[in-house]
Short mmCIF file of C-alpha atoms in Angstrom, two decimals:
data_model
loop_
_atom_site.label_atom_id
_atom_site.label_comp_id
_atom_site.label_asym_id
_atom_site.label_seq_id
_atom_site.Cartn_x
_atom_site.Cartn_y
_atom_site.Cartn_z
CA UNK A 1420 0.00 0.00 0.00
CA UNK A 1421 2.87 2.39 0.61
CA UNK A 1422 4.38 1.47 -2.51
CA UNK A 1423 1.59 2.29 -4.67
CA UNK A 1424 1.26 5.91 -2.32
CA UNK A 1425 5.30 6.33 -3.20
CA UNK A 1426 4.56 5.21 -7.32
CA UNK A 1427 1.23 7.33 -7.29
CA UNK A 1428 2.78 10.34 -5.81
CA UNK A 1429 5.85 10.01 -8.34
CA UNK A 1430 3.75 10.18 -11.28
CA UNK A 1431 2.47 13.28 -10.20
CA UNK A 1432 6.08 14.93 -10.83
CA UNK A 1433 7.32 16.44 -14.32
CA UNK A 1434 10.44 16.51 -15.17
CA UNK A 1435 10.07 18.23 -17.63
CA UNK A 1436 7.67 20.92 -16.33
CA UNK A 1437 10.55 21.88 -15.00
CA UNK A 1438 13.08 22.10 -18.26
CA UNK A 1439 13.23 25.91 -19.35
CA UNK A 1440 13.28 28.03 -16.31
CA UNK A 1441 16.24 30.07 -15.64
CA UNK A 1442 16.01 32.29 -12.79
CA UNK A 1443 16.62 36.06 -14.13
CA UNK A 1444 17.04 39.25 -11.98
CA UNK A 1445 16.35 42.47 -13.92
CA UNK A 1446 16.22 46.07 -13.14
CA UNK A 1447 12.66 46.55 -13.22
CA UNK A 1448 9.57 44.90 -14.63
CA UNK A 1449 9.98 46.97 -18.18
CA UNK A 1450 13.18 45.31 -18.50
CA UNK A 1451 11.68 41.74 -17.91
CA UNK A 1452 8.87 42.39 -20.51
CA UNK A 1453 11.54 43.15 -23.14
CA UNK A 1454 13.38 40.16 -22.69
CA UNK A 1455 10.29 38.11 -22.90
CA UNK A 1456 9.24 39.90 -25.96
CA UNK A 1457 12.74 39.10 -27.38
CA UNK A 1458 13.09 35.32 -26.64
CA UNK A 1459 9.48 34.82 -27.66
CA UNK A 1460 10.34 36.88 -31.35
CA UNK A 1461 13.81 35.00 -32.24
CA UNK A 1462 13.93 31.46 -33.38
CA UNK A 1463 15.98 28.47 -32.04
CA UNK A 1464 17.83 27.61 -34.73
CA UNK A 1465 18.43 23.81 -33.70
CA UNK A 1466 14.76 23.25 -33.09
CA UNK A 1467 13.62 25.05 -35.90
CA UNK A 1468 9.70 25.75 -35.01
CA UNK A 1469 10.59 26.54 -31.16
CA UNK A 1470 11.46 29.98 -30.30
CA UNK A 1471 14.25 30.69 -27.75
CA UNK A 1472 11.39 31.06 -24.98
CA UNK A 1473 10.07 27.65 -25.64
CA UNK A 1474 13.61 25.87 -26.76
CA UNK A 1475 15.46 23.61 -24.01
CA UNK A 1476 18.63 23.16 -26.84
CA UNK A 1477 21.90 24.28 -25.46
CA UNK A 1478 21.80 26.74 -28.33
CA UNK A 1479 19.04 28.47 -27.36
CA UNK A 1480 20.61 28.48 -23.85
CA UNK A 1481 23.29 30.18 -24.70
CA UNK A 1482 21.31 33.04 -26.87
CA UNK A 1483 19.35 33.38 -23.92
CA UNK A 1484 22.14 34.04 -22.15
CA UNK A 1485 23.44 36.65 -24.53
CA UNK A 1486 20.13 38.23 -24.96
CA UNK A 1487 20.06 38.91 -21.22
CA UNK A 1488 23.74 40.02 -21.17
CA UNK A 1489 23.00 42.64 -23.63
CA UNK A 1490 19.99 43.62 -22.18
CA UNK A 1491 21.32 44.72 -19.11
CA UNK A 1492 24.30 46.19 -20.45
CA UNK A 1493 21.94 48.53 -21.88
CA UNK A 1494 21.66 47.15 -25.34
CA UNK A 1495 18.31 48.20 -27.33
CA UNK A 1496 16.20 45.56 -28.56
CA UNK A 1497 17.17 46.66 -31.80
CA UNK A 1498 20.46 46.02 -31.40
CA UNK A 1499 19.76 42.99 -29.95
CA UNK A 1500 18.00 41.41 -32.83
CA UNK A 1501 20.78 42.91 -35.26
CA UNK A 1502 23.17 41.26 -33.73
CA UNK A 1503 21.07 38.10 -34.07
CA UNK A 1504 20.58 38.75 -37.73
CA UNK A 1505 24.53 39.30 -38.27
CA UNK A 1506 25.16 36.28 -37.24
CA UNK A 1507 22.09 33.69 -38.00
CA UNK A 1508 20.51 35.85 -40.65
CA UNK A 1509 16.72 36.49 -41.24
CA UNK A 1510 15.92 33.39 -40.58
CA UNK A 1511 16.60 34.01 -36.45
CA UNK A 1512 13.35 36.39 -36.66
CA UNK A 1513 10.26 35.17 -36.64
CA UNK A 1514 8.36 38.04 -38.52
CA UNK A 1515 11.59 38.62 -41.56
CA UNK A 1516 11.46 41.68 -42.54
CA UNK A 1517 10.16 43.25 -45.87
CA UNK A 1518 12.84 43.15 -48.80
CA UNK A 1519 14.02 42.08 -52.21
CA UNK A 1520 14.13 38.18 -50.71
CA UNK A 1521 11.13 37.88 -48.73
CA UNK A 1522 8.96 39.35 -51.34
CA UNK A 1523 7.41 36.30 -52.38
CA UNK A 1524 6.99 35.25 -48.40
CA UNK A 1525 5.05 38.55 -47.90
CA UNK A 1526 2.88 39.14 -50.82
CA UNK A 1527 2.50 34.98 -52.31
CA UNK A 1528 -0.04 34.37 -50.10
CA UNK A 1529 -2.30 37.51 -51.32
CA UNK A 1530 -1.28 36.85 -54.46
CA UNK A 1531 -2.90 33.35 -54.56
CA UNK A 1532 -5.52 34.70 -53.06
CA UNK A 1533 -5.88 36.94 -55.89
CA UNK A 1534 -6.21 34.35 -58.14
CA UNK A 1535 -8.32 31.96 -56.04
CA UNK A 1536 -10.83 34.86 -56.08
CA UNK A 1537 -10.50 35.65 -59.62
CA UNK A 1538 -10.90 32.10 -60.65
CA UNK A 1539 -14.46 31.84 -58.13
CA UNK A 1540 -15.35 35.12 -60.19
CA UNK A 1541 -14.70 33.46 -63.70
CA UNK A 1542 -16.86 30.24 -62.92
CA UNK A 1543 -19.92 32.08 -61.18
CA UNK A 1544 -19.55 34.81 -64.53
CA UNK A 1545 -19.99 31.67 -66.71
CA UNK A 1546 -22.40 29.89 -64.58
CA UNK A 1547 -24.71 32.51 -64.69
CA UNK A 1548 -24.72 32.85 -68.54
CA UNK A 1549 -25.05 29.27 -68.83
CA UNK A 1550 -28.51 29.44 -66.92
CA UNK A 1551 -29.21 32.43 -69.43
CA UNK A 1552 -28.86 31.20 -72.32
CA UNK A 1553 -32.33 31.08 -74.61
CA UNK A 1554 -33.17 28.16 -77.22
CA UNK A 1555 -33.08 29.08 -81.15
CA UNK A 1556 -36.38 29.17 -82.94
CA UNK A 1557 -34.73 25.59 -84.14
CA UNK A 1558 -34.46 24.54 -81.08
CA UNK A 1559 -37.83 25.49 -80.29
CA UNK A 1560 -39.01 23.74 -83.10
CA UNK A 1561 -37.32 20.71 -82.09
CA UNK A 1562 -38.25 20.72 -78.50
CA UNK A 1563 -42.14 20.49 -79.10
CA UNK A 1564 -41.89 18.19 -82.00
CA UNK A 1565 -40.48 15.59 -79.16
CA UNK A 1566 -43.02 17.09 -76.81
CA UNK A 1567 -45.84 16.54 -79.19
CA UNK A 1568 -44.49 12.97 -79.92
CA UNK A 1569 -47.13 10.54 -79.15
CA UNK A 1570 -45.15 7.60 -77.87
CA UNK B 91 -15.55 26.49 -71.16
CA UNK B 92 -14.71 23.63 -73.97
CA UNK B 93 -14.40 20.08 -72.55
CA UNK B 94 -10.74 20.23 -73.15
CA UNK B 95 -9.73 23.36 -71.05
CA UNK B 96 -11.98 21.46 -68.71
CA UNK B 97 -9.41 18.86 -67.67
CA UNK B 98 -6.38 20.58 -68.59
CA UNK B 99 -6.40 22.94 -65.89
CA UNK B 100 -6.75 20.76 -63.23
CA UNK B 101 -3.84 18.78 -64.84
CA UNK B 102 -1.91 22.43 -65.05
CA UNK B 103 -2.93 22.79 -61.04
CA UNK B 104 -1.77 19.42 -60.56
CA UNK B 105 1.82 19.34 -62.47
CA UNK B 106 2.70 22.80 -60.78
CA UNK B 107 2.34 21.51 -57.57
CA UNK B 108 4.25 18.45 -58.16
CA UNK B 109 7.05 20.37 -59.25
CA UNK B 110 7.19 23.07 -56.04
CA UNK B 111 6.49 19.77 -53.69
CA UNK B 112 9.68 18.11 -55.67
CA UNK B 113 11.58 21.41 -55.08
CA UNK B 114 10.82 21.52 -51.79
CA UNK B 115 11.90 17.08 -51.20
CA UNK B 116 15.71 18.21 -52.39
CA UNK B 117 15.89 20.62 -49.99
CA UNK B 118 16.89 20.49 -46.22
CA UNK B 119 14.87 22.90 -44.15
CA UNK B 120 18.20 22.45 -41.52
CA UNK B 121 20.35 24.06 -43.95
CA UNK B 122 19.97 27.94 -43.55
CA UNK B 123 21.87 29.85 -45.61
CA UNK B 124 24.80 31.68 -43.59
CA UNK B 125 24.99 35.51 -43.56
CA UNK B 126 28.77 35.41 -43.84
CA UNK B 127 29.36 34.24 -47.37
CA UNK B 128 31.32 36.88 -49.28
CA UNK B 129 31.64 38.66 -46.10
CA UNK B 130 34.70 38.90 -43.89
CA UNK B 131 35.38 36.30 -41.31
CA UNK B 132 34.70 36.87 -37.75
CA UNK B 133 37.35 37.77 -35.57
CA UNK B 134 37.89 35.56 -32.41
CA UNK B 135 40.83 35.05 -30.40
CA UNK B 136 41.05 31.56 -28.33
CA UNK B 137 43.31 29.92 -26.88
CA UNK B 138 45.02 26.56 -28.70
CA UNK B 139 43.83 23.44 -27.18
CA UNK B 140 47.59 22.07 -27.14
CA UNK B 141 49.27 25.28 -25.46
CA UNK B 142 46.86 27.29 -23.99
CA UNK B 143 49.61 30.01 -23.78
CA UNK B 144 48.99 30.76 -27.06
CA UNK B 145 45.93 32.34 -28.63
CA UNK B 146 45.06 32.39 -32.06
CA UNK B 147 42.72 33.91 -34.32
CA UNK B 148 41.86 34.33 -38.19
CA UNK B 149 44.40 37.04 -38.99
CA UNK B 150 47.27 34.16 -38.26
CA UNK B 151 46.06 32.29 -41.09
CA UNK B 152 45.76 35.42 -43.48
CA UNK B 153 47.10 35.39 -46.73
CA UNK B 154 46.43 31.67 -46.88
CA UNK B 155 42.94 29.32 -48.15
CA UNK B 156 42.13 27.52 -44.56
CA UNK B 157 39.19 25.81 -43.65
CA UNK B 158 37.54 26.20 -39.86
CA UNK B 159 36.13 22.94 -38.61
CA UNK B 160 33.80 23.45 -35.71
CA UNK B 161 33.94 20.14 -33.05
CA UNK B 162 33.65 18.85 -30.43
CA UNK B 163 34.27 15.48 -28.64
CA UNK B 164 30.68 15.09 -27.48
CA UNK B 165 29.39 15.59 -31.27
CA UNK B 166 28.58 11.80 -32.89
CA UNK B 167 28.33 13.31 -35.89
CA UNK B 168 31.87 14.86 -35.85
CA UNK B 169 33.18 10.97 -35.30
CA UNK B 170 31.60 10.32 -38.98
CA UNK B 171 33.13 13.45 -40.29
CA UNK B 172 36.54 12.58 -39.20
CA UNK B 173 37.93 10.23 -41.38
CA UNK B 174 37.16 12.99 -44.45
CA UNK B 175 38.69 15.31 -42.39
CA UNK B 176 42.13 13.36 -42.21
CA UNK B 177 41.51 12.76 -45.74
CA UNK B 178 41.61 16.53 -46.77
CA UNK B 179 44.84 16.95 -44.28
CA UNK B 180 46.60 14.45 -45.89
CA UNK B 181 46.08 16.24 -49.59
CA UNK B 182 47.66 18.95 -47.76
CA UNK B 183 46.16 21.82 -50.12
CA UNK B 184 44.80 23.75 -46.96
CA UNK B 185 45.33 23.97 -43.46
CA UNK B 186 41.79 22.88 -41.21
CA UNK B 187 41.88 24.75 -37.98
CA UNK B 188 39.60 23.26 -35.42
CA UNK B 189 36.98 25.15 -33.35
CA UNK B 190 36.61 23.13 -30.21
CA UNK B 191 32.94 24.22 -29.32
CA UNK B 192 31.47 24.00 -25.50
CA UNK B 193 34.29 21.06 -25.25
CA UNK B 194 36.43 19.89 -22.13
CA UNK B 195 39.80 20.33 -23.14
CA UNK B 196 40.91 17.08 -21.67
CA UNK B 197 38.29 15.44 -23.49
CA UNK B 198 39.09 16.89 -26.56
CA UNK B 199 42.97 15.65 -26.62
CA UNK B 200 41.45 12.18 -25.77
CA UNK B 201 39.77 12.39 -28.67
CA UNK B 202 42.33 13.59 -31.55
CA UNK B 203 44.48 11.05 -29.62
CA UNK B 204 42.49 7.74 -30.32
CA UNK B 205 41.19 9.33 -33.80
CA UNK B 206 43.85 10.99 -35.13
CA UNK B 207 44.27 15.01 -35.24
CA UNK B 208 43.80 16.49 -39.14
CA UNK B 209 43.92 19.96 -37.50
CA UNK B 210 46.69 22.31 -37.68
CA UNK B 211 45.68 23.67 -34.76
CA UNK B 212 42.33 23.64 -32.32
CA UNK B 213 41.46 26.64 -30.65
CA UNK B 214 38.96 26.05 -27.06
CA UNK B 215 35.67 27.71 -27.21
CA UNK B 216 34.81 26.70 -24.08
CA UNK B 217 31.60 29.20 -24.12
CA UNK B 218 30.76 29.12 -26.93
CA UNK B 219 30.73 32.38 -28.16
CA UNK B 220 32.74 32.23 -30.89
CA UNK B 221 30.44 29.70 -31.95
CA UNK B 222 27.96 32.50 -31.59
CA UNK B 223 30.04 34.94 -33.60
CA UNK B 224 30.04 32.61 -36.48
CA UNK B 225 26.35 31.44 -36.42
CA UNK B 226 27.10 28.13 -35.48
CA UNK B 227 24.23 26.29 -34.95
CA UNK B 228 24.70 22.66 -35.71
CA UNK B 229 27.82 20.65 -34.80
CA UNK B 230 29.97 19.67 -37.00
CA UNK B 231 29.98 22.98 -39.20
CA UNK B 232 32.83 23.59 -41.75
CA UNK B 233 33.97 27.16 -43.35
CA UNK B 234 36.53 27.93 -46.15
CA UNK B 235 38.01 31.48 -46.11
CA UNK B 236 40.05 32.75 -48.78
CA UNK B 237 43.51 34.66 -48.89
CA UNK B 238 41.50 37.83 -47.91
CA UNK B 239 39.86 36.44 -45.09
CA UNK B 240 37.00 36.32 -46.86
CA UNK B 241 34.33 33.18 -46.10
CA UNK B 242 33.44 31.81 -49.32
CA UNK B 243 31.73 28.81 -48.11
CA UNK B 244 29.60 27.04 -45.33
CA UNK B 245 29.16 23.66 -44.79
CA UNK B 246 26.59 22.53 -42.20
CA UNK B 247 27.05 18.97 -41.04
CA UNK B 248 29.56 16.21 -41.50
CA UNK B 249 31.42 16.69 -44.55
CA UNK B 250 31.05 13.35 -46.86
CA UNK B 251 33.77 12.07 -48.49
CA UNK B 252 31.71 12.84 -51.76
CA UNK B 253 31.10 16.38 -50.72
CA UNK B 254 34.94 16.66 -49.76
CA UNK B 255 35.87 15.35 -53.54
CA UNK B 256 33.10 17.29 -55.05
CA UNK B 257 32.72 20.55 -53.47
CA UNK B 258 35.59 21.72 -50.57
CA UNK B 259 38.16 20.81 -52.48
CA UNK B 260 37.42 22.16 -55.95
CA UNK B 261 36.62 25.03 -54.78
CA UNK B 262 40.04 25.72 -51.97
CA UNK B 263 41.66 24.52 -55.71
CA UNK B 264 40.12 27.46 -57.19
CA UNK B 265 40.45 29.76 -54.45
CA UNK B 266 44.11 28.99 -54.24
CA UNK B 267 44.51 29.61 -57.75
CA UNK B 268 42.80 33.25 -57.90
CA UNK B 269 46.06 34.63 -55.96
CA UNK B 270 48.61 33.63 -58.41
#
């Protein structure tokens, strides 16, 4: 019976609840939000959909690290994440910015959408004059003659 | 709409997506293109992991094609890469200087010891912040800079022996010939 208590109660711990918490001291409370801001906008490179917030690689340890160093030596978040970008490239941000190579990554999606709409547009157009469309006198002709047909 | 157009643009839809799905099959989302190519190397200044009395850095090898290898003992990976590695020191056409990442040094000598050491030198980056410097973010990780101290190339991963034949050492071949 004490077993099963001991097993029971040692289910009830996570390990790994307990992975990515480093304890941080900062200057005041604006400081804190703009390192949380930062590690939540920069990617872990080694775990490639995690951010450094959510990343327990030693990689992302280390940025951490760095991003807190710089932060309270003063560093601006801007020259935080371009220091980032010098050395990981555009890829370390999680929102890239706006230029010649993310082009397509910024305005493909709208553009398909474009066309997805365009295309909808095109059918219902043609749809509609389908349903329009009137018979010939010919056809007319035609139509009762089978009508009229006895059999 | 004609009955032909019908089915050929579905057919259309269909082949273009095939080929951006193919694209996107040869390519390894891991690999992400450095920032450093065709820019100058980054400067570090370590200590060498066989006389720690002496630092070194990328302007010692200046005026030279060398390659930076980035290992450590803990890295399986690096085991594989190894034997290439030797390989390329033993054509002698370029000096490989090895970046000892987040390593214990003792380790590390155990290591070139049993394998064999291809480097001309290893440098500790115990921290890791050179490793930092020069985006490192997947052990092993090779880089050739040129006579200018330019990086010309990045290699992410172990090096194959086909890679080493096909790409490094072309192109330190070519590099070494621009100079002259």
């Amino acid at each position: 019976m004490r077993n099963l208590l001991i097993v029971w109660s040692l289910l009830l711990v996570s390990l790994s609840a307990h992975a990515v918490i480093e304890t941080r001291t900062f200057a005041d409370p604006a400081q804190e939000d703009r390192y949380k801001a930062l590690i939540n906008e920069l990617r872990c490179l080694v775990c490639q959909n995690q951010n450094l917030a959510d990343s327990n690689a030693e990689l992302a340890k280390d940025l951490r690290e760095q991003t807190y160093k710089m932060l309270t030596n003063g560093a601006s978040d801007t020259e935080i994440v371009d220091y980032m970008v010098a050395r990981y490239g555009d890829f370390v941000l999680y929102r890239p910015p706006f230029k010649s190579t993310t082009l397509a990554l910024w305005i493909g999606p709208f553009i398909l959408l474009a066309l997805g709409i365009l295309g909808l547009v095109i059918v219902i157009r043609r749809r509609n004059r389908a349903q329009e469309e009137t018979l010939s006198d010919v056809e007319r002709a035609q139509v009762r003659r089978l009508l009229d047909r006895d059999d | 709409m004609g009955s032909k157009t019908r089915f050929i643009i579905p057919i259309v839809v269909f082949a273009v997506l095939v080929v951006f799905l193919g694209i996107g099959l040869t390519l390894d989302p891991r690999k992400v293109p450095s920032p450093f190519i065709d820019k100058p190397a980054p400067d570090f200044s370590l200590p060498s992991l066989h006389n720690v009395n002496v630092n070194l850095g990328p302007q010692d090898f200046a005026g030279r094609v060398w390659l930076l290898n980035v290992w450590a003992s803990w890295c399986v990976a690096c085991r594989a890469e190894h034997e290439v590695l030797k390989d390329l020191a033993r054509k002698d056409i370029a000096p490989i200087i090895g970046l000892n990442y987040k390593d214990h040094p003792d380790d590390a000598k155990r290591w070139l010891q049993q394998l064999g050491d291809p480097y001309q030198s290893s440098v500790v980056d115990a921290n890791g912040k050179a490793g930092i410097d020069w985006g490192v973010y997947g052990v092993p990780e090779t880089f050739v800079i040129d006579q200018q101290g330019i990086v010309r190339y990045k290699h992410i991963g172990p090096i194959t022996a086909e890679e080493l034949r096909n790409t490094i050492i072309p192109l330190v071949k070519t590099l070494r010939e621009k100079k002259a």
